[in-house]
mmCIF file of C-alpha atoms in Angstrom:
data_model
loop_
_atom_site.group_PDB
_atom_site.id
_atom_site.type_symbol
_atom_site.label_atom_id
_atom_site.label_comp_id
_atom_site.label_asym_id
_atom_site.label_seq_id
_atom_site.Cartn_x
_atom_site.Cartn_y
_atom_site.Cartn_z
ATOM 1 C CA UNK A 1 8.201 -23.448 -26.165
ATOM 2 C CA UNK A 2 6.030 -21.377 -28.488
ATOM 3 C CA UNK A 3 7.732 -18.121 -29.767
ATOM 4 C CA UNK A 4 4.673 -16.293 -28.456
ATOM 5 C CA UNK A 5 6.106 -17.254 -24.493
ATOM 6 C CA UNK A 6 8.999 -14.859 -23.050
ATOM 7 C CA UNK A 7 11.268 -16.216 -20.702
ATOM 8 C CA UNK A 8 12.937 -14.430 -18.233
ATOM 9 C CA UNK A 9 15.017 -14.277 -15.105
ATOM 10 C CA UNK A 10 13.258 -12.182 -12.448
ATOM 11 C CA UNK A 11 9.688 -10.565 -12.894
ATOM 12 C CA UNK A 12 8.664 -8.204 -10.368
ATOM 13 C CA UNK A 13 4.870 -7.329 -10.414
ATOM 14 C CA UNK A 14 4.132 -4.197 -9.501
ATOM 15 C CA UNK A 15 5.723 -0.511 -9.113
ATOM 16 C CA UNK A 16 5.774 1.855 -5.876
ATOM 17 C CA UNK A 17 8.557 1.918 -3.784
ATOM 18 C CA UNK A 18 8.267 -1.965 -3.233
ATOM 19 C CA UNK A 19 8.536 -3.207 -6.877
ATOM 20 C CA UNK A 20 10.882 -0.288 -7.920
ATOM 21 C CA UNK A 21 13.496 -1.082 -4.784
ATOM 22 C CA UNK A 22 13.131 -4.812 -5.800
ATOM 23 C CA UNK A 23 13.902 -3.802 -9.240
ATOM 24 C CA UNK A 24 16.835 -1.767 -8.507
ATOM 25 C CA UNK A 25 18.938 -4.992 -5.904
ATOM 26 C CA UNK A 26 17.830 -6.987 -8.599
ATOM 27 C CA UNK A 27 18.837 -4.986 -11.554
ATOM 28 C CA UNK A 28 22.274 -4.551 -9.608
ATOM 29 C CA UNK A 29 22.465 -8.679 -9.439
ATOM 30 C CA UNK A 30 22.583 -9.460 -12.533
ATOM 31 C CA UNK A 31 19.359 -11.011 -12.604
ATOM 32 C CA UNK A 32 17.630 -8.865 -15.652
ATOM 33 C CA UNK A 33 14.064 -7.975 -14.060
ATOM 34 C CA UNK A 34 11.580 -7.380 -15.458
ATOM 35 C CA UNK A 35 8.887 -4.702 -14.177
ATOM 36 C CA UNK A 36 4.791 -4.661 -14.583
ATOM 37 C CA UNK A 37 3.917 -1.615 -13.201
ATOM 38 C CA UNK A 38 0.102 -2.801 -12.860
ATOM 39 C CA UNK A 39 -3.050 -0.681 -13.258
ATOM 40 C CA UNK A 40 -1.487 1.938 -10.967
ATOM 41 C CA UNK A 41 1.563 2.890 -11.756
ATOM 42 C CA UNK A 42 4.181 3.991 -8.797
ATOM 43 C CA UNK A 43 1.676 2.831 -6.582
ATOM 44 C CA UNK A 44 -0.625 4.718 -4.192
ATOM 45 C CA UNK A 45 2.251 7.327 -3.640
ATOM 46 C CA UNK A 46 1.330 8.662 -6.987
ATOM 47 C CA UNK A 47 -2.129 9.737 -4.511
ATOM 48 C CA UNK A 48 -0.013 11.708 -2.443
ATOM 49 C CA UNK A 49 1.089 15.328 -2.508
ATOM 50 C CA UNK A 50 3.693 15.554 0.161
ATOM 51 C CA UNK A 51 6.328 12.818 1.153
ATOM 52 C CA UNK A 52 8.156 14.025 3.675
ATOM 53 C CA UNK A 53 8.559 10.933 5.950
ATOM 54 C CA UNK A 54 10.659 9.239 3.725
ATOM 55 C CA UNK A 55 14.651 9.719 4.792
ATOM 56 C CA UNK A 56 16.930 11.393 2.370
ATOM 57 C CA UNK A 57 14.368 13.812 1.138
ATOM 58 C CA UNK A 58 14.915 17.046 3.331
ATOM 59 C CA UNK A 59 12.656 19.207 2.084
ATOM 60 C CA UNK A 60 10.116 17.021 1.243
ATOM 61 C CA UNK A 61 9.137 15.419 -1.748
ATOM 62 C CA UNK A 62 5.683 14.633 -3.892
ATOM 63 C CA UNK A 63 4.742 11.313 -4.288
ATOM 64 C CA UNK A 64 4.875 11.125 -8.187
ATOM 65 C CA UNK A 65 7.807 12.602 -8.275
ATOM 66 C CA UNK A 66 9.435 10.388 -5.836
ATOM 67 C CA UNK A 67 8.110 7.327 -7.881
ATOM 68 C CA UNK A 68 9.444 8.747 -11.018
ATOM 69 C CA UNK A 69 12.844 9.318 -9.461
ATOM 70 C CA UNK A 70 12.302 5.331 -8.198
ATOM 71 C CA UNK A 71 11.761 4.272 -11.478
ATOM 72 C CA UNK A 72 14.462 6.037 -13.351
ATOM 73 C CA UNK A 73 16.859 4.513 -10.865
ATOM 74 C CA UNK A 74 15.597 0.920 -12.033
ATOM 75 C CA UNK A 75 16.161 2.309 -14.980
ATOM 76 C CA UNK A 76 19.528 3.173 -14.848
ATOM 77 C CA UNK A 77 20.622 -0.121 -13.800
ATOM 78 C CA UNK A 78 19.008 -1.664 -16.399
ATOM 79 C CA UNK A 79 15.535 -2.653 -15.362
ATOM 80 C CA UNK A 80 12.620 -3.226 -18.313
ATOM 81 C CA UNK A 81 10.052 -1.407 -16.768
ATOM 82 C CA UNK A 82 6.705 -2.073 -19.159
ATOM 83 C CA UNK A 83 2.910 -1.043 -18.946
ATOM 84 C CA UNK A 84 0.360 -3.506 -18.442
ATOM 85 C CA UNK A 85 -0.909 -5.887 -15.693
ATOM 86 C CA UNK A 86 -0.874 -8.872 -14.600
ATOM 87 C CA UNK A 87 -4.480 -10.948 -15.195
ATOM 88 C CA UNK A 88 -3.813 -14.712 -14.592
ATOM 89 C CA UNK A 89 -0.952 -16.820 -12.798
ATOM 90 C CA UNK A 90 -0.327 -20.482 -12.712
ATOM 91 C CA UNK A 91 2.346 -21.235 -9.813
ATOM 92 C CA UNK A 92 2.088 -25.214 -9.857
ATOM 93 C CA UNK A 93 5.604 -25.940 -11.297
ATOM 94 C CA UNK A 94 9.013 -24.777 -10.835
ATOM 95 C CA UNK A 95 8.794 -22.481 -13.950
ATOM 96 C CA UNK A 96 5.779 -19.809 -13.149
ATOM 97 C CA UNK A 97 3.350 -18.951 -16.003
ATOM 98 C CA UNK A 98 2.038 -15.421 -15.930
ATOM 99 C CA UNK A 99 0.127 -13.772 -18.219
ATOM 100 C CA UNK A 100 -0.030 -9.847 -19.174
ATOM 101 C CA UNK A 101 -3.728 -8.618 -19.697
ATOM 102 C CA UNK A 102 -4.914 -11.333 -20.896
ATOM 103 C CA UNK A 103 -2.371 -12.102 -24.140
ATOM 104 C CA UNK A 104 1.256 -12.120 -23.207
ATOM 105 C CA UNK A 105 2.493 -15.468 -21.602
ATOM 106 C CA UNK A 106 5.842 -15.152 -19.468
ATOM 107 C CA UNK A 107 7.733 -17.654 -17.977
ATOM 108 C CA UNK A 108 9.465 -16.699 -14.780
ATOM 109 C CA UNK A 109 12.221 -18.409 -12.784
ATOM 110 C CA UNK A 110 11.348 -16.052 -10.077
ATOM 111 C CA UNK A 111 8.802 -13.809 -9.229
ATOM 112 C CA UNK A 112 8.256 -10.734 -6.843
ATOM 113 C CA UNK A 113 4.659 -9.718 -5.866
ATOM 114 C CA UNK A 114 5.106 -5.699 -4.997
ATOM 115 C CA UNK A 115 1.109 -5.135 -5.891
ATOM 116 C CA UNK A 116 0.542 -3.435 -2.476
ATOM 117 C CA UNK A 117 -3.267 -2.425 -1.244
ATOM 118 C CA UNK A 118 -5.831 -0.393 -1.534
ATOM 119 C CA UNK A 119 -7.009 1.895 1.038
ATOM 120 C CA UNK A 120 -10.705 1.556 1.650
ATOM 121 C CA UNK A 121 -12.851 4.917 1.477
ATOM 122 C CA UNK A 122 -16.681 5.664 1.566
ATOM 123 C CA UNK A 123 -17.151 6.138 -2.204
ATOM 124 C CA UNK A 124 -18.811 9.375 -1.520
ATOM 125 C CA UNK A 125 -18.348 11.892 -4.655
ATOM 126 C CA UNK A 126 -16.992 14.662 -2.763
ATOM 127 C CA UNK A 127 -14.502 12.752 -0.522
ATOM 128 C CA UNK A 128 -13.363 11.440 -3.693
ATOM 129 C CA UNK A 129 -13.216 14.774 -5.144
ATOM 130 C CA UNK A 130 -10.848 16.205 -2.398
ATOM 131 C CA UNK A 131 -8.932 12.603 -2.164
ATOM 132 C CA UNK A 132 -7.797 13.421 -6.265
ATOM 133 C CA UNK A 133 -7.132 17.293 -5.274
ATOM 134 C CA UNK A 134 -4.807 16.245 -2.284
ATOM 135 C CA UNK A 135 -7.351 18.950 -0.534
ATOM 136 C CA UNK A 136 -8.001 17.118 2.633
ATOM 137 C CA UNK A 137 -8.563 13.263 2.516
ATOM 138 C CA UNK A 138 -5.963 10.770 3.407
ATOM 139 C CA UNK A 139 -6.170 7.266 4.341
ATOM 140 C CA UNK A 140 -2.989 7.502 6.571
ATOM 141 C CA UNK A 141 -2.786 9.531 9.694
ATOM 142 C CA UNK A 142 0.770 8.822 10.193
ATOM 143 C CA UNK A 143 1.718 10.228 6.542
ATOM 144 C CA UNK A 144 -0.256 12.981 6.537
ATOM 145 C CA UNK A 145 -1.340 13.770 9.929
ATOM 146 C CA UNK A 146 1.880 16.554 10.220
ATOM 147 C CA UNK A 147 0.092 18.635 7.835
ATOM 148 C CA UNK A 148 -2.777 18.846 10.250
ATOM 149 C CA UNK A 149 -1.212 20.293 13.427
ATOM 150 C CA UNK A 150 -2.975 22.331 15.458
ATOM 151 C CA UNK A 151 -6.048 22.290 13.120
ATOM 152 C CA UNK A 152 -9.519 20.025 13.316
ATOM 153 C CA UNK A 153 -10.033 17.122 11.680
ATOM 154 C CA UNK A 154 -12.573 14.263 11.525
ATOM 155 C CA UNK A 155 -11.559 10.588 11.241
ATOM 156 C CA UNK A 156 -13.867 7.784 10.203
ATOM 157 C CA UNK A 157 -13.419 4.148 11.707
ATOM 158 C CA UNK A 158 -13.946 1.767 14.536
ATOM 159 C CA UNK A 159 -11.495 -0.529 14.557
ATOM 160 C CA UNK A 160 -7.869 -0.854 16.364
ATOM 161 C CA UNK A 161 -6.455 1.054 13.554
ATOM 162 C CA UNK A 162 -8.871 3.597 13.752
ATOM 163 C CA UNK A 163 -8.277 3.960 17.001
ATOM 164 C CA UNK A 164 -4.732 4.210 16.775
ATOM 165 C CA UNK A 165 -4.915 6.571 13.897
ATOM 166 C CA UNK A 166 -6.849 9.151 15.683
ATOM 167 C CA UNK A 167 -4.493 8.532 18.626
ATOM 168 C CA UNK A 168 -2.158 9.317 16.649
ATOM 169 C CA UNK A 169 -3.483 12.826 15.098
ATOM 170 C CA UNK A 170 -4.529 13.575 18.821
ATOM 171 C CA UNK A 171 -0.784 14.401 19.726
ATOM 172 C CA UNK A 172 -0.854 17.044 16.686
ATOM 173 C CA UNK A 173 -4.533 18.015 16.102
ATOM 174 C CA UNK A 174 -6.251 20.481 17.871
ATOM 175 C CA UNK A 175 -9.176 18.475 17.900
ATOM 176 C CA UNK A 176 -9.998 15.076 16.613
ATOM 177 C CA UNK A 177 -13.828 13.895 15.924
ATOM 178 C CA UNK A 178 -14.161 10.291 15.440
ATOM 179 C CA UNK A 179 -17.132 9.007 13.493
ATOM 180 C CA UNK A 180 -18.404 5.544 14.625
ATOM 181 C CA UNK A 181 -21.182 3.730 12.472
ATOM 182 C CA UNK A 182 -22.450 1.705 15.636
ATOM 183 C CA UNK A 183 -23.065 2.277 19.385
ATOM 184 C CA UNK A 184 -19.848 0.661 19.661
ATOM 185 C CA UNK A 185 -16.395 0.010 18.975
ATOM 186 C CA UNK A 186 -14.991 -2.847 16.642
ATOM 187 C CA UNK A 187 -11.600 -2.301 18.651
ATOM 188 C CA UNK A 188 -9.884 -4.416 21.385
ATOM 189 C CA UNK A 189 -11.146 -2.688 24.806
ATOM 190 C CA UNK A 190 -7.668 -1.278 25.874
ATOM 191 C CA UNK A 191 -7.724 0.535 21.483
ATOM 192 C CA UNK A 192 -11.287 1.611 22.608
ATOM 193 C CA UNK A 193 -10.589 3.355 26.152
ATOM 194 C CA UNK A 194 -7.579 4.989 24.932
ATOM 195 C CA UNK A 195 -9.500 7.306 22.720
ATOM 196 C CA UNK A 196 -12.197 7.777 24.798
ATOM 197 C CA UNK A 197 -9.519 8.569 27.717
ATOM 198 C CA UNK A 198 -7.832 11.316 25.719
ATOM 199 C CA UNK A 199 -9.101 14.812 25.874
ATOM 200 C CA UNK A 200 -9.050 16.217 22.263
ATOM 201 C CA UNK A 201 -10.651 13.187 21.125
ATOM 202 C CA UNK A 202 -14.367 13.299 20.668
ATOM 203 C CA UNK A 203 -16.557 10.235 19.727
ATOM 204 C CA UNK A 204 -19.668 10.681 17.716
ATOM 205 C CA UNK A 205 -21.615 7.237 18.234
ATOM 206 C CA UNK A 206 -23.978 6.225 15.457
ATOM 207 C CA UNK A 207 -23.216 8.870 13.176
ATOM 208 C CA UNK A 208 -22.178 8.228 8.872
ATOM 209 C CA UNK A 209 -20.572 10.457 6.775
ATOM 210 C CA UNK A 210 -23.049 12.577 4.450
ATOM 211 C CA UNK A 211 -21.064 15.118 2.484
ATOM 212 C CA UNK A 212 -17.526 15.906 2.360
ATOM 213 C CA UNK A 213 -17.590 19.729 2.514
ATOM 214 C CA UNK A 214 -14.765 22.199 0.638
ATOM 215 C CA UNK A 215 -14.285 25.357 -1.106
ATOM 216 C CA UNK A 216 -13.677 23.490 -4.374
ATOM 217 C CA UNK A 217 -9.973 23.126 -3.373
ATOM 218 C CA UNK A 218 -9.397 21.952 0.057
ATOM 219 C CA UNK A 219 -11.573 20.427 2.732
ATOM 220 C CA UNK A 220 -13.807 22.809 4.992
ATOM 221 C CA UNK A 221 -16.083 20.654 6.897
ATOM 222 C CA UNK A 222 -17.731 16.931 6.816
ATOM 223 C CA UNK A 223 -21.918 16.643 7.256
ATOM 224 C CA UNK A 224 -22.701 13.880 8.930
ATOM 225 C CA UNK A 225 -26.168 12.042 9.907
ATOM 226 C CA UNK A 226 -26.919 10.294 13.092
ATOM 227 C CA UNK A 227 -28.400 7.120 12.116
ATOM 228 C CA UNK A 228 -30.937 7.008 14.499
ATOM 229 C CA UNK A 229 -32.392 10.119 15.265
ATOM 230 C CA UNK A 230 -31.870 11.343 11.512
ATOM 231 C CA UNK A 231 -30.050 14.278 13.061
ATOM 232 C CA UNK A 232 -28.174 16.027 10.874
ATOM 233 C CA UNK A 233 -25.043 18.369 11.195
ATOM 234 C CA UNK A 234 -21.686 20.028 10.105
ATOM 235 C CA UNK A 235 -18.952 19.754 11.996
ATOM 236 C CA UNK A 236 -15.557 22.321 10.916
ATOM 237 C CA UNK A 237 -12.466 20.490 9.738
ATOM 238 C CA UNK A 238 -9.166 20.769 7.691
ATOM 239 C CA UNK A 239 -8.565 17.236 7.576
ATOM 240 C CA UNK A 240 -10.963 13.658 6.406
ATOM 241 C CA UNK A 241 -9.248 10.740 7.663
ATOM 242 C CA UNK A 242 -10.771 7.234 6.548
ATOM 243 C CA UNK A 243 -9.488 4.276 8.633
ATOM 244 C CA UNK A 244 -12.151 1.245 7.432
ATOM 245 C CA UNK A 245 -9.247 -0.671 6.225
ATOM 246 C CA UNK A 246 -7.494 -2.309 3.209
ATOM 247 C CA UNK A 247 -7.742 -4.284 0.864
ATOM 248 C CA UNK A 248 -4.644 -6.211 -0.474
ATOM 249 C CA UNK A 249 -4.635 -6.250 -3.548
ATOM 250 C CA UNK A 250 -3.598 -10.599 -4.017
ATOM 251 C CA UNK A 251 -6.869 -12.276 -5.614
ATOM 252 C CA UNK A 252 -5.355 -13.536 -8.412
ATOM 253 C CA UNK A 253 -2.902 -15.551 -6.303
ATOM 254 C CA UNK A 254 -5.413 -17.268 -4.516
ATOM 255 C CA UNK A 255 -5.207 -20.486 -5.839
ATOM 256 C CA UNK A 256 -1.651 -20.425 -5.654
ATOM 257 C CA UNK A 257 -0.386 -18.694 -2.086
ATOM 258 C CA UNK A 258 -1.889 -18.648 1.525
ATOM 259 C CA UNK A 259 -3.317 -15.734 2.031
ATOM 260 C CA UNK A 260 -4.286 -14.894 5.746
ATOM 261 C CA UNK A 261 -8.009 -14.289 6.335
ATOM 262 C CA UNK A 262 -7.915 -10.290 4.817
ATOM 263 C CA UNK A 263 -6.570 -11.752 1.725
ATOM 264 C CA UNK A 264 -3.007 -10.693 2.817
ATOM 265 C CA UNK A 265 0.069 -12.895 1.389
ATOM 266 C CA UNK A 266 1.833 -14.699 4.438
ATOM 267 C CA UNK A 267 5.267 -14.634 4.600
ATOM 268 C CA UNK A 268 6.252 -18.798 4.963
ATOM 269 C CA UNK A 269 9.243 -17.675 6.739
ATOM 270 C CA UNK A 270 9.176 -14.866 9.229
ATOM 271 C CA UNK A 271 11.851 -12.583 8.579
ATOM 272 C CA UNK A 272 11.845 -13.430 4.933
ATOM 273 C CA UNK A 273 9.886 -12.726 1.676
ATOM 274 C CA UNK A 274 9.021 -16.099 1.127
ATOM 275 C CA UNK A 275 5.831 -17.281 0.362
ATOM 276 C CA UNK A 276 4.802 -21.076 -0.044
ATOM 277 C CA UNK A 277 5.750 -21.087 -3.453
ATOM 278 C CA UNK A 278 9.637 -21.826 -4.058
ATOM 279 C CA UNK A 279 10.678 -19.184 -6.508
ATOM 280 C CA UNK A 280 7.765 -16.514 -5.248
ATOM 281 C CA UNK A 281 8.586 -13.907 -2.827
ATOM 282 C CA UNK A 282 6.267 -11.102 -1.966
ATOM 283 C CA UNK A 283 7.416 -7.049 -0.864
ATOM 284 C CA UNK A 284 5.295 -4.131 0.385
ATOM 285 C CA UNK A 285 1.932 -4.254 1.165
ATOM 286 C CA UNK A 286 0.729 -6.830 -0.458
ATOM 287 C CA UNK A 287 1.892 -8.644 3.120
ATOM 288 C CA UNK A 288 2.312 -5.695 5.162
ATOM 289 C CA UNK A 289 -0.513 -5.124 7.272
ATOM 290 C CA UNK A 290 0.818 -3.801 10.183
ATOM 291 C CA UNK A 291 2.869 -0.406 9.258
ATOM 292 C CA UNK A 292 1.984 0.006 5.365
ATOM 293 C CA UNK A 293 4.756 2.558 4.732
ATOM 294 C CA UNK A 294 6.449 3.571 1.774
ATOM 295 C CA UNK A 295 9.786 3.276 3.682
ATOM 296 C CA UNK A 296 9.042 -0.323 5.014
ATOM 297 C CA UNK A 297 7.804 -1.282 1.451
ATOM 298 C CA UNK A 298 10.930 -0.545 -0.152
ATOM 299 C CA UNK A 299 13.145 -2.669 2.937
ATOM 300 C CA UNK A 300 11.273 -5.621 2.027
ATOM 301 C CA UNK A 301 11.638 -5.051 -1.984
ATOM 302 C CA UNK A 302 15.346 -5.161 -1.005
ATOM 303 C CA UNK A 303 14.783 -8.008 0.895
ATOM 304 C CA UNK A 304 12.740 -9.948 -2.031
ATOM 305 C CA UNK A 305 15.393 -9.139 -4.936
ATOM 306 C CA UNK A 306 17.708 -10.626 -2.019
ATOM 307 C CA UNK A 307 16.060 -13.689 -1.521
ATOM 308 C CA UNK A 308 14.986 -14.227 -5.546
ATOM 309 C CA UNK A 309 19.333 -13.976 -5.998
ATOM 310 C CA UNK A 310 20.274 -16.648 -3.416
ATOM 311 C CA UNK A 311 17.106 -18.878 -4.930
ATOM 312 C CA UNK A 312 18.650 -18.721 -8.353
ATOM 313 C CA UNK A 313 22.235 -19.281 -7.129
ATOM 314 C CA UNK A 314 21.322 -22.499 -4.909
ATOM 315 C CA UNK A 315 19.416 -23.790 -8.182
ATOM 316 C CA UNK A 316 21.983 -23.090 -10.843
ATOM 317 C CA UNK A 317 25.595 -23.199 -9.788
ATOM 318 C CA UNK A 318 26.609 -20.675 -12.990
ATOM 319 C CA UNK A 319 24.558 -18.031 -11.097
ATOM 320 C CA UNK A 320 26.863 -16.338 -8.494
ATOM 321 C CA UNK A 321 25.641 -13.894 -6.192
ATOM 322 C CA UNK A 322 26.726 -10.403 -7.021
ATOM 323 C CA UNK A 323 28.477 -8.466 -3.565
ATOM 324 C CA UNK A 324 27.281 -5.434 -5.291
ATOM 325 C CA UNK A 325 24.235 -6.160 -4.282
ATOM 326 C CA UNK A 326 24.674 -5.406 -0.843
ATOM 327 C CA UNK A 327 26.579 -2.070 -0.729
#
């Protein structure tokens, strides 16, 4: 082996409360991780003004702040945390090759995937301007939607989680405006009917998004077009929610893992972090589809550094499982 390649234990790519939690069990075990925090580092928390979902926090807590806290607990066990990404992988023997943009080769007896996804948004200027402000565009009505109540908001989407997101801010907005592209939904029938049966929910057909509107600091308003008639106007609002989806962020395992047909990592064993790989295991949501929270990330990075211990002990008998781990 060249002196060039680095061999470790445990590499965990990836930061936010996934790859930090992973680090910490795994950190605890004895197992020497290694952290990549990736081209985002902490994750899309770091996007977020107020956490006050997460338990154990009772007054709330900013996202970078919480990550920061995450990573100086990693830290404190003994955790390498390092800049950098990771650009190509080569999974097709027991001993996985990574390399670190584009230079650094590392062989890992086990891996954890914590690279999580990326919500999707419009790519309008303005939305993006209030997205980096924290003024008034989120990509999760069930993390932000509290700071909303009793105020107006506008929520772009047509699918069953757009539906279920402006369900959602229903129960705490005063009113909720829900932008559909087409004359139609993209949603299951019984998604569909149960926004258009609730009240405070009104459903703009054929209408885009033209211009995020703001004071400079927070969100005022959204213009929008219809895209028939050419129609144009502005309808009042605190709140922008975009619900068009994610996109995990797992293309450069490809070739390697089964991905489901979003690009999502499946998990080999339900009720694991397993992936078809022996020696992989993936956290977060880079295989969470379904409730994409920063408190559900960091179960399953438990769950990984869990899984990543009992691999290494079954394969070497010298590697005992630490009970510290678990308490």
């Amino acid at each position: 082996m060249s002196d060039t390649i680095e061999r470790i234990k445990c590499l965990i790519i990836g930061s936010g409360p996934a790859g930090y939690t992973a680090a910490i069990y795994a950190a605890r075990a004895n197992m020497a991780p290694v952290l990549y925090q990736g081209e985002q580092p902490g994750g899309q928390l770091t996007t977020t003004n107020d956490v006050e979902n997460f338990p154990g926090y009772p007054d709330g807590i900013t996202g970078p702040e919480m990550m920061i806290q995450l990573q100086k607990q990693a830290e404190r066990f003994g955790t390498d945390i390092r800049h950098g990404w990771v650009t190509k992988v080569d999974f097709s023997s027991d001993l996985h090759k990574i390399w670190i943009n584009e230079e650094k080769e590392i062989h890992a007896d086990t891996i954890i995937i914590s690279t999580g996804a990326s919500a999707k948004y419009l790519g309008l200027p303005s939305e993006q301007k209030y997205l980096k402000l924290g003024g008034g565009v989120s990509a999760c009505a069930v993390c932000d939607g509290f700071f909303y109540r009793n105020q107006e908001t506008v929520i772009v989407g047509a699918g069953d989680s757009a539906c279920e997101e402006a369900h959602y801010l229903s129960k705490l907005c005063k009113k909720v405006t829900m932008l559909v592209r087409r004359d139609e939904f993209r949603a299951s029938k019984i998604m569909a009917q149960r926004v258009k049966n609730t009240e405070n929910i009104e459903i703009l057909y054929n209408t885009e998004t033209d211009e995020v509107l703001g004071d400079g600091q927070v969100v005022t308003g959204v213009r929008v077009k219809n895209n028939i008639s050419g129609d144009v106007h502005e309808i009042p609002a605190t709140g922008f929610f975009v619900a068009i989806g994610h996109k995990p962020n797992t293309d450069i395992f490809k070739d390697y893992l089964n991905l489901d047909e979003t690009g999502y990592i499946i998990n080999e064993v339900p009720g694991t972090s397993k992936t078809n790989v022996e020696g992989v295991f993936v956290s977060g949501d880079a295989a969470d589809h379904v409730y994409r929270q920063a408190i559900t990330a960091a179960g399953t990075g438990c769950m990984a550094a869990l899984d990543a211990e009992r691999y290494l002990a079954a394969k070497d008998a010298s590697f005992e499982v630490s009970t510290s781990t678990y308490n």
